[in-house]
GROMACS .gro file of C-alpha atoms in nm:
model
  139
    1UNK     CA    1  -0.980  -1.040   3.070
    2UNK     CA    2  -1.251  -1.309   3.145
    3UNK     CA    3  -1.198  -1.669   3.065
    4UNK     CA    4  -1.536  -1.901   3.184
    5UNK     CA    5  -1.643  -1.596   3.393
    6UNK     CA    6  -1.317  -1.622   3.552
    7UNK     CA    7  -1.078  -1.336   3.579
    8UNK     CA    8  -0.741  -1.462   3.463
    9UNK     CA    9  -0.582  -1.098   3.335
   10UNK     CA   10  -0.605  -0.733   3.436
   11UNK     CA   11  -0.407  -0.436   3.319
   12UNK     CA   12  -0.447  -0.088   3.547
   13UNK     CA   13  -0.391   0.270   3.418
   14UNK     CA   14  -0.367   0.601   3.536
   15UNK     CA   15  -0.298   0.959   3.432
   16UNK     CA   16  -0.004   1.006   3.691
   17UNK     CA   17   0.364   1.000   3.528
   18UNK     CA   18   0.540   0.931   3.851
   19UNK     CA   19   0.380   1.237   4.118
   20UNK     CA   20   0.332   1.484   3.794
   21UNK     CA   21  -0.041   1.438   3.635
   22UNK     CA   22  -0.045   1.399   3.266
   23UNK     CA   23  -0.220   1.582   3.024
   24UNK     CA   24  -0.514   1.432   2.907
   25UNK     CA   25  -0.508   1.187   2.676
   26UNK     CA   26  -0.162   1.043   2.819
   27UNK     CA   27  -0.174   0.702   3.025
   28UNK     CA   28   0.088   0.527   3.264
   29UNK     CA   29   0.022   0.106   3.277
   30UNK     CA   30   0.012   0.082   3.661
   31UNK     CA   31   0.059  -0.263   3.654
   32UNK     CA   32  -0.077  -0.578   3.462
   33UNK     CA   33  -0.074  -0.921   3.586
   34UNK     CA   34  -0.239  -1.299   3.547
   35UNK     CA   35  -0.381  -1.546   3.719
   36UNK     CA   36  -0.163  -1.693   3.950
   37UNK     CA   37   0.027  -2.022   3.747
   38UNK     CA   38  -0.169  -1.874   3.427
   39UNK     CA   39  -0.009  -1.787   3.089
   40UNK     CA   40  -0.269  -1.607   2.899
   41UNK     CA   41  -0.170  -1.615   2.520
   42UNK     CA   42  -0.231  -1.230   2.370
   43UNK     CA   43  -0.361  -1.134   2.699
   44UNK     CA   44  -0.185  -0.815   2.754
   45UNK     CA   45  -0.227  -0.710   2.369
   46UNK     CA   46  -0.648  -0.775   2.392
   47UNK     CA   47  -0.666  -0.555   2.717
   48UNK     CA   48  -0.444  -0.276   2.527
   49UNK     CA   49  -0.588  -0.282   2.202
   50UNK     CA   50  -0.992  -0.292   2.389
   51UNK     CA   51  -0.786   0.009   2.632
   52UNK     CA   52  -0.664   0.236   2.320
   53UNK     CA   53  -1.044   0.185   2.142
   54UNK     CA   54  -1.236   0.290   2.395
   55UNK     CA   55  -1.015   0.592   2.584
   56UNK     CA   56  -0.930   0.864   2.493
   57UNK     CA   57  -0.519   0.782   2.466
   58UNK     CA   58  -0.248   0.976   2.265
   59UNK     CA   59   0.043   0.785   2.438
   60UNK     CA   60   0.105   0.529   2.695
   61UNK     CA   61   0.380   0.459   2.932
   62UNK     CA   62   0.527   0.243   3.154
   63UNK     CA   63   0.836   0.125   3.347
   64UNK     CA   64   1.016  -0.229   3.368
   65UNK     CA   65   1.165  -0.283   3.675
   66UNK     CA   66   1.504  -0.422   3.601
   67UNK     CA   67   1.485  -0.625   3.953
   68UNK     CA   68   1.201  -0.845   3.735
   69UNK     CA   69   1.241  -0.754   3.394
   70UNK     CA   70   1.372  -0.614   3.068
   71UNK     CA   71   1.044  -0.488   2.917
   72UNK     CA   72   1.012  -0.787   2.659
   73UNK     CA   73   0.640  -0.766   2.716
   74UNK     CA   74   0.672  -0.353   2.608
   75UNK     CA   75   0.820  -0.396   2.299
   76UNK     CA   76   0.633  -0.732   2.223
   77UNK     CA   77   0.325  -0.461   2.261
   78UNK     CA   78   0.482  -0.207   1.999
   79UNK     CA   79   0.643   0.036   2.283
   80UNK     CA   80   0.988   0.199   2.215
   81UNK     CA   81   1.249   0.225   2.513
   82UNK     CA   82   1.290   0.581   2.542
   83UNK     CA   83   1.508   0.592   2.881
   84UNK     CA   84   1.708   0.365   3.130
   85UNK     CA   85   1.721   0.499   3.530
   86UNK     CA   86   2.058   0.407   3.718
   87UNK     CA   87   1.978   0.191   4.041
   88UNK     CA   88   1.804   0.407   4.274
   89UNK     CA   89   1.764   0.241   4.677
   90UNK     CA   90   1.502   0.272   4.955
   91UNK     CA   91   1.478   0.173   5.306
   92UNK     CA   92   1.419  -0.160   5.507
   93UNK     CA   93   1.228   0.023   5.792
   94UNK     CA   94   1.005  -0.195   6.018
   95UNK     CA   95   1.054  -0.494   5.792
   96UNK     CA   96   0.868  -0.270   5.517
   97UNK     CA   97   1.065  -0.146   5.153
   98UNK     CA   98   1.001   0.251   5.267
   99UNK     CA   99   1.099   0.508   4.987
  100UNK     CA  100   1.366   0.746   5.021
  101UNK     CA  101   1.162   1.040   5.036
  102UNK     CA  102   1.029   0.983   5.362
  103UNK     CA  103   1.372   0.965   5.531
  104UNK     CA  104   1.467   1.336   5.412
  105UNK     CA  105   1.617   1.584   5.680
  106UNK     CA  106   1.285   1.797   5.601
  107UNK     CA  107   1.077   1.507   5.704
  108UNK     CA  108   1.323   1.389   5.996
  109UNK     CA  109   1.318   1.725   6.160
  110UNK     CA  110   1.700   1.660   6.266
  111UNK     CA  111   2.045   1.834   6.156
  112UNK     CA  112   2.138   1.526   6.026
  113UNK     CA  113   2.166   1.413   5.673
  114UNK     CA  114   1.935   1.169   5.576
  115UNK     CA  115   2.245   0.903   5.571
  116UNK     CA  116   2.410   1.003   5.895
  117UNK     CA  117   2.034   0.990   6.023
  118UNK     CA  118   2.002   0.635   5.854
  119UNK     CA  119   2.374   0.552   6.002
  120UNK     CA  120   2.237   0.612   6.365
  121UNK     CA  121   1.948   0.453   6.352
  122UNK     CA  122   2.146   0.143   6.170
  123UNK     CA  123   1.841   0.120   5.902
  124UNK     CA  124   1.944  -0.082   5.620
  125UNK     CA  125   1.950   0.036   5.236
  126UNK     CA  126   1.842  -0.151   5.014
  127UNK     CA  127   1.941  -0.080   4.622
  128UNK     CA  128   1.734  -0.172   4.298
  129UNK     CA  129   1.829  -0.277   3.911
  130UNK     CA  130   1.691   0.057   3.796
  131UNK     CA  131   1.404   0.079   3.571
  132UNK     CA  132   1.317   0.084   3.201
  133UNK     CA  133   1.077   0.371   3.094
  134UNK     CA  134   0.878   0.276   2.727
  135UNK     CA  135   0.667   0.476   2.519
  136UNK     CA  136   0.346   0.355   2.264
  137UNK     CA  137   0.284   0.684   2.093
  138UNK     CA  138  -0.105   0.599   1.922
  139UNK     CA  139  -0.183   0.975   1.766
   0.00000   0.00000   0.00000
């Protein structure tokens, strides 16, 4: 969203819910954001609404990350809350947030469990809020 030739609000899709594509027609918000210090009034709904005319979209997801939010913006938008994750963690590896998955014994090539392996190496976990998954169904 352009204001002056100035680009003050973006919203990104894909077709990816979580690792598992989507069938077509089904869209996950990625991520949407303004300006930095910039309220844009309706923002989010203009991208959306200019999104749903001119894509081929059936539904639309998206999480709320419960470290940041509750999702007002979601059901502000017409979305319905369809599920709530418990807190999940990752790893503070290298000064870097590192996902679980790549500390698994598969990946680690040890006998160790991925917490004993964790233990040892006295890497630091790191838990989350959860998240919030909603749902605009347009079709």
């Amino acid at each position: 969203l352009y204001h002056n030739d100035e680009l003050v609000s973006l919203m990104t899709f894909d077709n990816y819910e979580g690792r598992k594509k989507m069938p077509i027609g089904n869209w996950n918000i990625n991520r949407f954001c303004n300006k930095l210090n910039t309220y844009v009034v309706g923002g989010a709904s203009k991208i959306l609404k200019h999104f749903i005319k001119n894509y081929d979209v059936n539904r639309i997801i998206s999480y709320a990350d419960r470290d940041w939010s509750e999702g007002n913006l979601y059901k502000e938008l017409g979305f319905n809350k369809i599920s709530e994750s418990n807190p999940d963690y990752k790893y503070i590896y290298e000064n870097k947030r590192i996902h679980k998955s790549r500390f698994r014994k598969s990946r680690l090539k040890t006998n160790l469990s991925e917490r004993q392996e964790m233990k040892k190496s006295q890497i630091q976990r790191v838990w989350d809020c959860g998240k919030i998954k909603w749902e605009l169904l347009i079709r």
